Short mmCIF file of C-alpha atoms in Angstrom, two decimals:
data_model
loop_
_atom_site.label_atom_id
_atom_site.label_comp_id
_atom_site.label_asym_id
_atom_site.label_seq_id
_atom_site.Cartn_x
_atom_site.Cartn_y
_atom_site.Cartn_z
CA ALA A 1 -92.51 142.05 -183.70
CA GLN A 2 -88.75 141.86 -183.72
CA ARG A 3 -86.67 141.15 -186.78
CA VAL A 4 -82.97 140.99 -187.62
CA THR A 5 -81.61 141.26 -191.14
CA GLN A 6 -78.13 140.34 -192.25
CA PRO A 7 -78.11 141.22 -195.93
CA GLU A 8 -74.97 139.31 -196.86
CA LYS A 9 -75.01 135.52 -196.64
CA LEU A 10 -71.41 135.30 -197.78
CA LEU A 11 -68.53 137.72 -197.34
CA SER A 12 -64.99 137.14 -198.52
CA VAL A 13 -61.99 139.35 -197.73
CA PHE A 14 -58.24 139.05 -197.79
CA LYS A 15 -56.12 138.78 -194.68
CA GLY A 16 -55.28 142.21 -193.33
CA ALA A 17 -58.20 143.91 -195.03
CA PRO A 18 -60.96 145.63 -193.06
CA VAL A 19 -64.19 143.76 -192.64
CA GLU A 20 -67.72 144.91 -191.89
CA LEU A 21 -70.63 142.54 -191.35
CA LYS A 22 -73.94 144.32 -191.64
CA CYS A 23 -76.87 143.92 -189.30
CA ASN A 24 -80.15 145.84 -189.31
CA TYR A 25 -82.96 145.32 -186.89
CA SER A 26 -86.60 146.13 -186.43
CA TYR A 27 -88.03 146.60 -182.97
CA SER A 28 -90.30 149.26 -181.57
CA GLY A 29 -88.74 149.43 -178.10
CA SER A 30 -85.20 149.56 -176.77
CA PRO A 31 -83.38 146.50 -178.04
CA GLU A 32 -80.42 144.63 -176.69
CA LEU A 33 -78.14 143.53 -179.51
CA PHE A 34 -75.55 140.81 -179.69
CA TRP A 35 -73.09 139.25 -182.10
CA TYR A 36 -72.45 135.52 -181.91
CA VAL A 37 -69.80 133.55 -183.78
CA GLN A 38 -70.00 129.90 -184.82
CA TYR A 39 -66.88 128.10 -185.96
CA SER A 40 -67.42 125.06 -188.10
CA ARG A 41 -70.14 122.88 -186.53
CA GLN A 42 -69.36 124.12 -183.03
CA ARG A 43 -71.48 125.89 -180.47
CA LEU A 44 -72.36 129.53 -180.84
CA GLN A 45 -70.17 131.77 -178.76
CA LEU A 46 -70.99 135.28 -177.68
CA LEU A 47 -68.67 137.72 -179.42
CA LEU A 48 -69.98 140.95 -178.00
CA ARG A 49 -73.08 142.77 -176.80
CA HIS A 50 -73.83 146.40 -177.28
CA ILE A 51 -74.41 147.24 -173.64
CA SER A 52 -70.91 146.24 -172.63
CA ARG A 53 -69.22 148.21 -175.42
CA GLU A 54 -66.18 145.98 -175.25
CA SER A 55 -63.94 144.79 -178.06
CA ILE A 56 -63.41 141.05 -178.47
CA LYS A 57 -60.76 139.63 -180.80
CA GLY A 58 -60.46 143.08 -182.33
CA PHE A 59 -64.15 143.25 -183.29
CA THR A 60 -66.32 146.22 -182.39
CA ALA A 61 -69.93 147.09 -183.04
CA ASP A 62 -71.83 150.29 -182.44
CA LEU A 63 -75.55 150.52 -182.04
CA ASN A 64 -76.98 153.17 -184.37
CA LYS A 65 -80.57 153.70 -183.33
CA GLY A 66 -81.23 156.20 -186.10
CA GLU A 67 -80.29 153.68 -188.77
CA THR A 68 -81.41 150.69 -186.66
CA SER A 69 -78.09 149.03 -187.33
CA PHE A 70 -75.47 147.14 -185.34
CA HIS A 71 -72.71 146.46 -187.83
CA LEU A 72 -69.70 144.38 -186.78
CA LYS A 73 -66.30 145.71 -187.76
CA LYS A 74 -62.66 144.72 -187.60
CA PRO A 75 -59.86 146.82 -189.08
CA PHE A 76 -57.56 143.93 -190.04
CA ALA A 77 -59.10 140.53 -190.71
CA GLN A 78 -57.23 137.35 -189.77
CA GLU A 79 -57.62 133.87 -191.28
CA GLU A 80 -58.86 132.54 -187.93
CA ASP A 81 -61.79 134.96 -188.16
CA SER A 82 -63.34 132.74 -190.82
CA ALA A 83 -66.66 131.60 -189.33
CA MET A 84 -70.40 132.16 -189.37
CA TYR A 85 -71.49 135.35 -187.64
CA TYR A 86 -74.96 135.91 -186.28
CA CYS A 87 -76.50 139.16 -185.17
CA ALA A 88 -79.19 138.75 -182.53
CA LEU A 89 -81.74 140.94 -180.82
CA SER A 90 -83.52 140.67 -177.51
CA GLY A 91 -86.64 142.77 -177.29
CA GLY A 92 -88.26 142.64 -173.91
CA GLY A 93 -85.75 140.11 -172.63
CA ARG A 94 -87.64 136.94 -173.41
CA TRP A 95 -85.47 135.26 -176.02
CA LEU A 96 -83.11 136.08 -178.86
CA THR A 97 -84.10 136.59 -182.47
CA PHE A 98 -81.27 135.79 -184.84
CA GLY A 99 -80.47 137.01 -188.30
CA GLU A 100 -79.78 134.56 -191.11
CA GLY A 101 -76.05 134.75 -190.52
CA THR A 102 -73.09 135.83 -192.61
CA GLN A 103 -70.38 133.33 -193.54
CA LEU A 104 -67.09 135.19 -193.42
CA THR A 105 -64.11 133.79 -195.29
CA VAL A 106 -60.72 135.39 -194.83
CA ASN A 107 -58.35 134.42 -197.61
CA PRO A 108 -54.57 134.30 -197.15
CA ASN B 1 -69.06 124.32 -164.86
CA ALA B 2 -69.52 121.89 -167.74
CA GLY B 3 -71.55 124.24 -169.89
CA VAL B 4 -74.73 123.41 -171.73
CA MET B 5 -74.72 119.71 -172.55
CA GLN B 6 -76.70 118.26 -175.39
CA ASN B 7 -77.12 114.66 -176.40
CA PRO B 8 -77.05 112.89 -178.63
CA ARG B 9 -74.73 114.94 -180.83
CA HIS B 10 -75.83 113.02 -183.88
CA LEU B 11 -79.05 111.11 -184.35
CA VAL B 12 -80.31 109.21 -187.37
CA ARG B 13 -83.96 108.30 -187.59
CA ARG B 14 -86.12 106.73 -190.27
CA ARG B 15 -89.22 108.54 -191.41
CA GLY B 16 -92.04 107.93 -188.96
CA GLN B 17 -89.84 107.27 -185.93
CA GLU B 18 -89.54 109.48 -182.88
CA ALA B 19 -86.55 111.65 -182.02
CA ARG B 20 -85.72 112.77 -178.49
CA LEU B 21 -83.11 115.42 -177.92
CA ARG B 22 -81.86 116.20 -174.44
CA CYS B 23 -80.40 119.35 -173.00
CA SER B 24 -78.84 119.86 -169.58
CA PRO B 25 -78.48 123.59 -168.86
CA MET B 26 -75.52 125.13 -167.14
CA LYS B 27 -75.50 124.76 -163.39
CA GLY B 28 -77.67 127.39 -161.80
CA HIS B 29 -79.56 128.17 -165.02
CA SER B 30 -83.31 127.76 -164.90
CA HIS B 31 -84.18 129.14 -168.36
CA VAL B 32 -83.83 126.96 -171.44
CA TYR B 33 -84.27 127.83 -175.13
CA TRP B 34 -84.42 125.58 -178.16
CA TYR B 35 -83.44 126.75 -181.63
CA ARG B 36 -83.45 124.96 -184.97
CA GLN B 37 -80.93 125.51 -187.72
CA LEU B 38 -82.04 124.13 -191.06
CA PRO B 39 -79.41 123.52 -193.75
CA GLU B 40 -78.23 126.79 -195.29
CA GLU B 41 -80.47 128.80 -192.95
CA GLY B 42 -80.09 130.73 -189.73
CA LEU B 43 -81.22 129.92 -186.24
CA LYS B 44 -84.95 129.92 -185.64
CA PHE B 45 -86.41 130.19 -182.17
CA MET B 46 -88.64 127.29 -181.20
CA VAL B 47 -89.48 127.35 -177.52
CA TYR B 48 -88.56 128.97 -174.22
CA LEU B 49 -88.99 127.04 -170.98
CA GLN B 50 -88.44 127.45 -167.31
CA LYS B 51 -88.59 124.59 -164.85
CA GLU B 52 -91.93 122.80 -165.36
CA ASN B 53 -93.30 125.65 -167.48
CA ILE B 54 -93.46 126.50 -171.16
CA ILE B 55 -93.12 130.26 -171.32
CA ASP B 56 -93.22 130.80 -175.08
CA GLU B 57 -93.67 128.17 -177.77
CA SER B 58 -94.51 130.51 -180.61
CA GLY B 59 -91.75 129.04 -182.78
CA MET B 60 -92.77 125.42 -182.41
CA PRO B 61 -94.47 123.66 -185.32
CA LYS B 62 -98.08 123.01 -184.39
CA GLU B 63 -97.90 119.26 -184.79
CA ARG B 64 -95.44 116.49 -183.85
CA PHE B 65 -93.14 118.74 -181.80
CA SER B 66 -93.20 119.07 -178.03
CA ALA B 67 -90.82 120.23 -175.33
CA GLU B 68 -90.58 119.88 -171.59
CA PHE B 69 -88.28 120.92 -168.78
CA PRO B 70 -89.17 118.85 -165.73
CA LYS B 71 -88.35 119.69 -162.16
CA GLU B 72 -85.62 117.06 -162.22
CA GLY B 73 -83.56 116.12 -165.24
CA PRO B 74 -82.80 117.64 -168.62
CA SER B 75 -85.04 119.48 -171.00
CA ILE B 76 -86.39 117.25 -173.77
CA LEU B 77 -87.33 118.21 -177.30
CA ARG B 78 -89.47 115.48 -178.78
CA ILE B 79 -90.30 115.07 -182.44
CA GLN B 80 -92.85 112.44 -183.31
CA GLN B 81 -93.23 110.77 -186.71
CA VAL B 82 -90.18 112.51 -188.13
CA VAL B 83 -90.07 113.57 -191.76
CA ARG B 84 -87.12 114.44 -193.98
CA GLY B 85 -87.77 118.14 -193.46
CA ASP B 86 -86.99 117.75 -189.75
CA SER B 87 -83.34 117.10 -190.59
CA ALA B 88 -81.52 119.98 -188.95
CA ALA B 89 -79.25 121.01 -186.14
CA TYR B 90 -81.10 121.62 -182.90
CA PHE B 91 -79.41 123.96 -180.45
CA CYS B 92 -80.24 124.37 -176.82
CA ALA B 93 -79.26 127.42 -174.79
CA SER B 94 -79.63 128.40 -171.17
CA SER B 95 -79.50 131.50 -169.00
CA PRO B 96 -79.73 132.14 -165.27
CA ARG B 97 -82.62 134.54 -165.68
CA GLN B 98 -84.32 136.28 -168.55
CA VAL B 99 -82.14 137.29 -171.48
CA SER B 100 -82.37 140.96 -170.68
CA GLY B 101 -79.12 141.91 -169.03
CA ASN B 102 -77.88 138.34 -169.19
CA THR B 103 -75.99 136.21 -171.61
CA ILE B 104 -77.37 132.98 -172.93
CA TYR B 105 -75.00 130.09 -173.47
CA PHE B 106 -75.35 127.52 -176.20
CA GLY B 107 -74.77 123.81 -176.33
CA GLU B 108 -72.91 122.15 -179.17
CA GLY B 109 -76.09 121.10 -180.88
CA SER B 110 -77.77 117.86 -181.87
CA TRP B 111 -77.71 116.98 -185.57
CA LEU B 112 -80.80 115.06 -186.61
CA THR B 113 -80.78 113.22 -189.91
CA VAL B 114 -84.00 111.65 -191.14
CA VAL B 115 -83.53 108.95 -193.77
#
């Protein structure tokens, strides 16, 4: 079974502060991990995936297999980063399992 | 490429009526996924389809819900005899092949309200 846990439903930071959105997963094989972002009532957009190791909008995430984590980080949060963030896992390539999501609010 | 198209965007149904949600995948995509987002909750997988085949429906409620992806036309998620608890956002996604190694793209969602 595959499972994704995002322990924080809500996260609030001030503009310019560092931000870290936590994601832990459970999967017995080699997972593929993703972060998606959803701005207010819009479609989910892929933010990044671990296999590409690229940085989008200043966000990065590193897969830590020992801790089974894939935390999303940004050194300096911007107001436009306010959105819902979902961590997702693909185990075996069939479909994505999503975490519950973290609503990030960046205050001016 | 128009992206994943869902319609209607908003649908209001009375209890006991039927709801039909349509999803046209991106051009060239033959894999379709339906997810449900209940109020204040995350996305829950419902069903995974390829053309004319249901590959995995482990997330579908056992009764009243069905999905299809015919050879021609959009994928349809059908909810019979809707109840208030069916009120949710229903998202469709598509990919060219299996998720592994590929990105899935989401539609803008269909918001169902049952009154």
